GROMACS .gro file of C-alpha atoms in nm:
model
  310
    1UNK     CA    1  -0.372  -0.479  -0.179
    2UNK     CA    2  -0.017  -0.369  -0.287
    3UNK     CA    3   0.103  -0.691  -0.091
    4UNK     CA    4   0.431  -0.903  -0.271
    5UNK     CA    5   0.602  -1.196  -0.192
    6UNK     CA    6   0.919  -1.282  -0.299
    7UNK     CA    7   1.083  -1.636  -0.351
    8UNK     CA    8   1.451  -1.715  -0.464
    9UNK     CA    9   1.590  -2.103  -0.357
   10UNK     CA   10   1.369  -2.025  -0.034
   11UNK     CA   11   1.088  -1.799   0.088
   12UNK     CA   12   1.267  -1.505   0.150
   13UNK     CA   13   0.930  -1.246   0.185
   14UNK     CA   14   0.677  -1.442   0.287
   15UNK     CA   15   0.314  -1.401   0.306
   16UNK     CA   16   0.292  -1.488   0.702
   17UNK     CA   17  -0.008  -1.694   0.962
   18UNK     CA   18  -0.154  -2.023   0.828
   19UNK     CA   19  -0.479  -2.086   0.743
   20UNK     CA   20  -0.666  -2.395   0.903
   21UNK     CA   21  -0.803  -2.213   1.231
   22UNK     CA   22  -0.698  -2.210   1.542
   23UNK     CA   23  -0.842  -2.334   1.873
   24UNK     CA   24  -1.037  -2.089   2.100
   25UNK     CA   25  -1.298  -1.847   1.939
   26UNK     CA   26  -1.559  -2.098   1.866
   27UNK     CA   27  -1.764  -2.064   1.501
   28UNK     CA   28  -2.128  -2.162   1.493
   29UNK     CA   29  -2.261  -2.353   1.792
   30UNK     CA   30  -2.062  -2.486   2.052
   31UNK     CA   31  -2.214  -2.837   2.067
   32UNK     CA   32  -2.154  -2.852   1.694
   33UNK     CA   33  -1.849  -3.132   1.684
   34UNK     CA   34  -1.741  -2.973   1.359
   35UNK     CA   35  -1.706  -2.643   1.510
   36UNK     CA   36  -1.373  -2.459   1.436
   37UNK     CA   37  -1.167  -2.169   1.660
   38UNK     CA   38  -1.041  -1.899   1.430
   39UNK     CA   39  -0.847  -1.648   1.651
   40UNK     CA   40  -0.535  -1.679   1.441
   41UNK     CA   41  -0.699  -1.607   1.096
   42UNK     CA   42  -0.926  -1.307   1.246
   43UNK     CA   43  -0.655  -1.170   1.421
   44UNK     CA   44  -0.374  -1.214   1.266
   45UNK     CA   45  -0.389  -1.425   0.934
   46UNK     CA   46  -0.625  -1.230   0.752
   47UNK     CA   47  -0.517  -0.884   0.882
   48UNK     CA   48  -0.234  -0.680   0.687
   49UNK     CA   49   0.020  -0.701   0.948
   50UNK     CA   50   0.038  -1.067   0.857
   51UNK     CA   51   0.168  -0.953   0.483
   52UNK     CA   52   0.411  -0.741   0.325
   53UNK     CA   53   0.221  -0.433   0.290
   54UNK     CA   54   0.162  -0.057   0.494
   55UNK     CA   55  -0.043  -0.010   0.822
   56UNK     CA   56  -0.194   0.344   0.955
   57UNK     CA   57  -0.283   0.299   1.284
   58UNK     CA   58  -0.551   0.515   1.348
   59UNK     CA   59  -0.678   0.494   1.747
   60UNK     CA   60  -1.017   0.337   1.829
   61UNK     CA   61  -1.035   0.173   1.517
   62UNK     CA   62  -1.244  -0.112   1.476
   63UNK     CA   63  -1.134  -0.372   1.235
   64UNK     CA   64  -1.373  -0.616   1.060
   65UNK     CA   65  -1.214  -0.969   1.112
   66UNK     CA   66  -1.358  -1.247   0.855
   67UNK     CA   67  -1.637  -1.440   0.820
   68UNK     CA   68  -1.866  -1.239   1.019
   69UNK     CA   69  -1.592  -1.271   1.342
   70UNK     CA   70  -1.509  -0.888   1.421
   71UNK     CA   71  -1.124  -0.864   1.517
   72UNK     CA   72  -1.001  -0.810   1.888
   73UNK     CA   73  -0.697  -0.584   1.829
   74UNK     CA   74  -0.614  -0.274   1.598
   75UNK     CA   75  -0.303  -0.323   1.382
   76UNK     CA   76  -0.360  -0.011   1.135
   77UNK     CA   77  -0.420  -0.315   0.869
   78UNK     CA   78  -0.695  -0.225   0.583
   79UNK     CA   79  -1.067  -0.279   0.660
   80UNK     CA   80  -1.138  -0.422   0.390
   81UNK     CA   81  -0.977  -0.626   0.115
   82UNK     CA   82  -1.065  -0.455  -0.194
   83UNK     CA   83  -1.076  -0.103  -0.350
   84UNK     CA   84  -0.702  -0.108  -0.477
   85UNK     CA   85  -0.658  -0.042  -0.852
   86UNK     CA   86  -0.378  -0.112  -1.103
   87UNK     CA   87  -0.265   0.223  -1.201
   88UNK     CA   88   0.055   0.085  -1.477
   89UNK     CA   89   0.183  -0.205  -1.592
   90UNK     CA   90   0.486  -0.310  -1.838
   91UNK     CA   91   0.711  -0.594  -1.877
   92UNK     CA   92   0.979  -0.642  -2.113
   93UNK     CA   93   1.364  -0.829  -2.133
   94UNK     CA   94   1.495  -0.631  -1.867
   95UNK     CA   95   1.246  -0.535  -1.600
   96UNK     CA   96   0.851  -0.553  -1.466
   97UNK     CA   97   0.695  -0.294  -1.339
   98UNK     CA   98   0.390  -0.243  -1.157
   99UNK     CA   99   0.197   0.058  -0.984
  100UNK     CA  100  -0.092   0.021  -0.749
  101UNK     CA  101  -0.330   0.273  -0.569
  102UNK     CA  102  -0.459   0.073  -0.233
  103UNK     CA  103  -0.609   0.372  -0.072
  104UNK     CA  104  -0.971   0.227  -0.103
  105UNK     CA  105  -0.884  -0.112   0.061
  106UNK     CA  106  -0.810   0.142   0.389
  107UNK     CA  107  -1.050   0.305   0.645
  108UNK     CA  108  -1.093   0.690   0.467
  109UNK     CA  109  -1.121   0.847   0.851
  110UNK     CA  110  -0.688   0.747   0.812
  111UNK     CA  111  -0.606   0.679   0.496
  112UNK     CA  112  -0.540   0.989   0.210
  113UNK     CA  113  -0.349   0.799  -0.007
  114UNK     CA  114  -0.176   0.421  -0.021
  115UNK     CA  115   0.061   0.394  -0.362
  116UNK     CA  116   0.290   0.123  -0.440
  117UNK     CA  117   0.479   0.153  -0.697
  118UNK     CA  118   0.708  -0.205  -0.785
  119UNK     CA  119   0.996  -0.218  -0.985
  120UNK     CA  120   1.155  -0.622  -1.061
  121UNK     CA  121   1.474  -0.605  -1.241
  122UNK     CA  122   1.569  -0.884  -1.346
  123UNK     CA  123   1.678  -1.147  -1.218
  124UNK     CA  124   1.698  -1.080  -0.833
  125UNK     CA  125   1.666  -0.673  -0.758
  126UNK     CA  126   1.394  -0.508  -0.620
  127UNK     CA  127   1.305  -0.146  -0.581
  128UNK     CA  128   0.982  -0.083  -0.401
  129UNK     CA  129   0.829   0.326  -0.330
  130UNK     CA  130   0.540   0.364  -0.087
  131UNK     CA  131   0.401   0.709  -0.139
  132UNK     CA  132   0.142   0.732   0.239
  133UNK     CA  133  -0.050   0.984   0.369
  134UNK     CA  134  -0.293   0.984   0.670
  135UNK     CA  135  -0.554   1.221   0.771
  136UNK     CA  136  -0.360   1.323   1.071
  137UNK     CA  137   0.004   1.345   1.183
  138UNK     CA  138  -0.040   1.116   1.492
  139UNK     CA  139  -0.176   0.821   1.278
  140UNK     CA  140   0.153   0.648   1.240
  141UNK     CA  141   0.279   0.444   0.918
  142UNK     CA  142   0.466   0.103   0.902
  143UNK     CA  143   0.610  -0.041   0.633
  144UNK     CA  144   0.620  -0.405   0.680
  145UNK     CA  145   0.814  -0.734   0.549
  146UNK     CA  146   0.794  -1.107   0.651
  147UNK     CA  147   1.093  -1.338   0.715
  148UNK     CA  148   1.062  -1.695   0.821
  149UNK     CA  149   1.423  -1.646   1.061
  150UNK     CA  150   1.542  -1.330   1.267
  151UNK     CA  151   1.657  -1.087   1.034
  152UNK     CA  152   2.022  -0.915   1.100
  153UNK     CA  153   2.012  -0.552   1.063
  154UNK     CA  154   2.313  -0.349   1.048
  155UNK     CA  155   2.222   0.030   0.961
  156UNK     CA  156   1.991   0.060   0.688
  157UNK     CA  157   2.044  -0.249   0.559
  158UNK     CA  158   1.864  -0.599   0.677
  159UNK     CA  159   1.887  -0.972   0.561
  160UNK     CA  160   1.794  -1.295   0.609
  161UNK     CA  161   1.765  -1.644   0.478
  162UNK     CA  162   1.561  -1.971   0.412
  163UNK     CA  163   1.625  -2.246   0.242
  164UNK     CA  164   1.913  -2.190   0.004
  165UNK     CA  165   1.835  -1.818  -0.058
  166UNK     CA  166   1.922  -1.449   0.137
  167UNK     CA  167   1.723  -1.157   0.101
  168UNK     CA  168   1.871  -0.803   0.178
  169UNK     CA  169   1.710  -0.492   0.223
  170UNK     CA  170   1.774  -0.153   0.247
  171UNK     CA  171   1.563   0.158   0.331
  172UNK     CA  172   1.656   0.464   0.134
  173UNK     CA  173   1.339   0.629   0.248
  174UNK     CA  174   1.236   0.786   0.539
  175UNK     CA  175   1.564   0.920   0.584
  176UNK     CA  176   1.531   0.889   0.981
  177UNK     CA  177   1.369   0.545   0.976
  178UNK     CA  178   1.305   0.307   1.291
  179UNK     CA  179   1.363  -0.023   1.238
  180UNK     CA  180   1.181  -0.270   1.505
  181UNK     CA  181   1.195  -0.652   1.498
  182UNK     CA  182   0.868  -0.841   1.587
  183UNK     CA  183   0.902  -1.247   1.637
  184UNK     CA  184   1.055  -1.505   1.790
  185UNK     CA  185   0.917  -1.787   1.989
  186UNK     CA  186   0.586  -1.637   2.194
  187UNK     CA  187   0.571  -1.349   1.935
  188UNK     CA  188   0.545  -1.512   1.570
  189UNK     CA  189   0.211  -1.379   1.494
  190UNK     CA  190   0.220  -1.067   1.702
  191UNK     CA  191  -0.068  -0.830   1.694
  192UNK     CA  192  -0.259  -0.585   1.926
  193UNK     CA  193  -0.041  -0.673   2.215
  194UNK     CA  194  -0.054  -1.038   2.204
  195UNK     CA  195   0.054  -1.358   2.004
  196UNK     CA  196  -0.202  -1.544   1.803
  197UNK     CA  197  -0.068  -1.904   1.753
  198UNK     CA  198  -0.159  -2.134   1.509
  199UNK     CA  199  -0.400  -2.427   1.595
  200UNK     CA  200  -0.264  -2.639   1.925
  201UNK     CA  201  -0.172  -2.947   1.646
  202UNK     CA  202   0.095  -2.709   1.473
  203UNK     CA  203   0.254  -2.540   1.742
  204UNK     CA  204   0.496  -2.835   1.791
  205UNK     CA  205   0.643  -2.767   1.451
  206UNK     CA  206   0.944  -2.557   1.444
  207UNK     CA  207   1.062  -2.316   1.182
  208UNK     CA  208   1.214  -2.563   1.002
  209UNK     CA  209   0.906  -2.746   0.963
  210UNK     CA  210   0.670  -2.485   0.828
  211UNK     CA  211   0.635  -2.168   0.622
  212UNK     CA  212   0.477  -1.934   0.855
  213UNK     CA  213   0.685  -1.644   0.845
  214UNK     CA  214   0.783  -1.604   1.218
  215UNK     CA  215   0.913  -1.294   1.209
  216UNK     CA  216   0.868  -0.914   1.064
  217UNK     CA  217   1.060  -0.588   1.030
  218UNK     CA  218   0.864  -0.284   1.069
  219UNK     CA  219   0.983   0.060   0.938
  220UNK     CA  220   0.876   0.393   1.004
  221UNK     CA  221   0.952   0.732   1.089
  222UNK     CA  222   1.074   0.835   1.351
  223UNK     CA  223   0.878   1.172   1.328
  224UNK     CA  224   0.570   1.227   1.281
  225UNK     CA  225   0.408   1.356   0.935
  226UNK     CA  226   0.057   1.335   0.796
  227UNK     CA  227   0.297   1.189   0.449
  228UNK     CA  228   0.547   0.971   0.434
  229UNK     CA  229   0.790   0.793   0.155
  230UNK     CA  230   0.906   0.488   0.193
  231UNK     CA  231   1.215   0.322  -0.079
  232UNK     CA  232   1.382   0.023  -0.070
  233UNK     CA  233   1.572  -0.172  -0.253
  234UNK     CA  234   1.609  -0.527  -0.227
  235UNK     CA  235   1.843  -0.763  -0.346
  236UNK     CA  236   1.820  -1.170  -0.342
  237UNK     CA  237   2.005  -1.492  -0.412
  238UNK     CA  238   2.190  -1.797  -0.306
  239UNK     CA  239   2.286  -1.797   0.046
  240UNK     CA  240   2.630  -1.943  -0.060
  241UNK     CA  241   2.683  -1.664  -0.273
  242UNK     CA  242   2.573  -1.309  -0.165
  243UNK     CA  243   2.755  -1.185   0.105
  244UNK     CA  244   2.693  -0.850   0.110
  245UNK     CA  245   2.508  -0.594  -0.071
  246UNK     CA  246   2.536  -0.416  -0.393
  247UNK     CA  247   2.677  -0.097  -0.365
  248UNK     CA  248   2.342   0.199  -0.390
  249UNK     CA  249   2.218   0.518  -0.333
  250UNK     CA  250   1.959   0.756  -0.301
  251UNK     CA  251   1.863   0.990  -0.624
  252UNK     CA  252   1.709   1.317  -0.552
  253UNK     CA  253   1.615   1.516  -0.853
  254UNK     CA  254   1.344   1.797  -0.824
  255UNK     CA  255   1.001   1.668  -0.813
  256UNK     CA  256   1.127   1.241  -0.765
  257UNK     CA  257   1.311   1.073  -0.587
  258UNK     CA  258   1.478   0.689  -0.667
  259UNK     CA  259   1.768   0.448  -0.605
  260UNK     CA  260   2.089   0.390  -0.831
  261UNK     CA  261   2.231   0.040  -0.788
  262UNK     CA  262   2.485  -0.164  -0.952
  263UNK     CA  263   2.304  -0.521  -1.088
  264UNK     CA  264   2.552  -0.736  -1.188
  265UNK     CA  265   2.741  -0.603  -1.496
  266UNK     CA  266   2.436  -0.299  -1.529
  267UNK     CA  267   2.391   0.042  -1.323
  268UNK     CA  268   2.032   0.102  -1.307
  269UNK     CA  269   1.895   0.427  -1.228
  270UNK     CA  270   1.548   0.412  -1.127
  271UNK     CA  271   1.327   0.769  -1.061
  272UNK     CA  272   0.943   0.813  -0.928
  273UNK     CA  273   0.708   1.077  -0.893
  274UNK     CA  274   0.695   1.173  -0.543
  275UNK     CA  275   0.333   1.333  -0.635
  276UNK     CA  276   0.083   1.355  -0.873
  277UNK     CA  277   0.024   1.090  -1.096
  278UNK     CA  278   0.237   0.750  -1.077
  279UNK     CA  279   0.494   0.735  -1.320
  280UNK     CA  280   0.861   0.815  -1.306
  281UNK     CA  281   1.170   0.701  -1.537
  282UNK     CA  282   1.465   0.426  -1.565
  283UNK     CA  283   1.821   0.426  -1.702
  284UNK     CA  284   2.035   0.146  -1.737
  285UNK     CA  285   2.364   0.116  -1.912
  286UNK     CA  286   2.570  -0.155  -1.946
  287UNK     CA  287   2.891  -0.271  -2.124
  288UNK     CA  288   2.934   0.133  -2.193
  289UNK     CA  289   2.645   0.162  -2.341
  290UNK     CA  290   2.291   0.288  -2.282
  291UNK     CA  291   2.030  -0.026  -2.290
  292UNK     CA  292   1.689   0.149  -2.142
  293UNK     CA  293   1.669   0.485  -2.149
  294UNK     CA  294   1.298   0.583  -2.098
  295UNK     CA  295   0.987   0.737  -1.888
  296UNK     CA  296   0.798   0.424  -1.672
  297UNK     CA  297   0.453   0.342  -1.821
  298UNK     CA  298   0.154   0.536  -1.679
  299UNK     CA  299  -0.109   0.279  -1.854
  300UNK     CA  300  -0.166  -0.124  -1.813
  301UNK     CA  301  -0.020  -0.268  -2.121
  302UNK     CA  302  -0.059  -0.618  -2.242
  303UNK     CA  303   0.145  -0.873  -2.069
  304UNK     CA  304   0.352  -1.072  -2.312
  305UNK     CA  305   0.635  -1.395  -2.308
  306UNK     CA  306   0.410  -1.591  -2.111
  307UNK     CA  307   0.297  -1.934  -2.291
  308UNK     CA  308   0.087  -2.214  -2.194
  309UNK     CA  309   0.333  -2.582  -2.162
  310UNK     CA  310   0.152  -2.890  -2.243
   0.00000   0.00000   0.00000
């Protein structure tokens, strides 16, 4: 579902909600004392503006909810969660990398295309390229990630921490990007228009006291196009520690489009297909020298350097 999460000495993008059903929609019959409310998880938990993922709000839409519960409010989220396909995989000493085509997990009245394509290098960068289309110009695109505190945002760039760890971000693509921030106390699992709490036994705890990602950043563009890119790079580590950002930029050469970054003692360069087929290709030097020089993988190759521990 092209969805990440990303920890480092805290929960820095977080997969947001909680499951254990909240306390209004009843399930089964009412005299039943084991009956359960679920509005948070159909409404929120279980919809993909509760994750780090891409909505296309199409109007009218009608989403399906979960376990036979049909949603109350629209978000743009997916209507149903499968359909997405692995298009490449690789991993090797310096970086993992990861492609996946989500446009079957969406509505196909809205959705032309939904590509993620993931880059990890090692050990806390991030580049991530969204390659959307919808079906119409007016059926607006959101890039989404989940913080458990307010994020700061200063330009392009946002941040924010948890635990010992900050997470920074910064959107290289659309070039004129809006940047809203939904959450806060009455808004942590905004959707449709209205907050969705958590069952009446957990609302006493504060942020401090659980992991449900209380607020989001949404990005989009700030005009409106039946396709949109979306690139970011993001950067983690201990809160202590990183101050500030790595120094980056935008790459535009012919047919793709990427970020160069400096990570740690290593300039990567990082290039993907803004069409066509996924695929793309990554340089990074180091010391003087050139230590990956090559095209990203357009297959799923064997994953390797994992082992079992007794």
């Amino acid at each position: 579902e092209n969805h990440f999460t990303i920890y480092k000495k805290g929960y820095l993008a977080l997969d947001s909600g909680a499951r254990g059903f909240s306390v209004s929609r009843k399930m089964g019959h009412a005299l039943d004392p084991e009956h359960v409310g679920i509005d948070h998880e159909v409404n929120y938990y279980y919809d993909t503006v509760a994750h780090n993922g891409v909505l296309i709000y199409m109007e009218g839409e009608k989403l399906p909810g979960f376990w036979g519960q049909e949603s109350d409010c629209n978000t743009g989220g997916m209507n149903r969660n499968f359909g997405a396909q692995v298009k490449a995989f690789e991993t090797n000493d310096r970086y993992t990398y990861i492609a996946s085509d989500a446009t079957g997990c969406y509505n196909e009245a809205k959705a032309r295309e939904v590509v993620r394509q993931f880059l990890f290098v090692y050990p806390d960068y991030f580049v991530v390229f969204d390659r959307v289309a919808s079906q119409t110009p007016d059926q607006k695109k959101t890039w989404l990630l989940h913080t458990q505190y307010e994020p700061e945002v200063q330009g392009d760039i946002f941040s924010a921490e948890q635990g010992g760890g900050r997470i920074f971000v910064r959107t290289l693509l659309p070039q004129a990007a809006r940047f809203e921030k939904v959450g806060g106390p009455g808004k942590e699992f905004w959707a449709g228009g209205r907050n969705w709490p958590v069952r009446e036994d957990w609302q006493h705890l504060t942020p401090d006291q659980h992991l449900f990602g209380c607020w989001r950043m949404e990005v989009s563009s700030t005009q409106a196009r039946r396709r949109d890119l979306f690139l970011h790079l993001i950067q983690v580590g201990d809160r202590q520690e990183l101050r500030e950002m790595v120094p980056s930029r935008r790459v535009d050469e012919g047919q793709e489009v990427g970020a160069e970054f400096q990570a740690g003692n290593a300039l990567v360069r990082v290039l993907f297909n803004r069409d066509g087929d996924v695929g793309g290709h990554i340089r990074i030097t180091e010391g003087g020298g050139v230590v990956a020089d090559r095209a990203l993988t357009q297959e799923v190759t064997p994953q390797t350097g994992l082992a079992l521990a007794p």
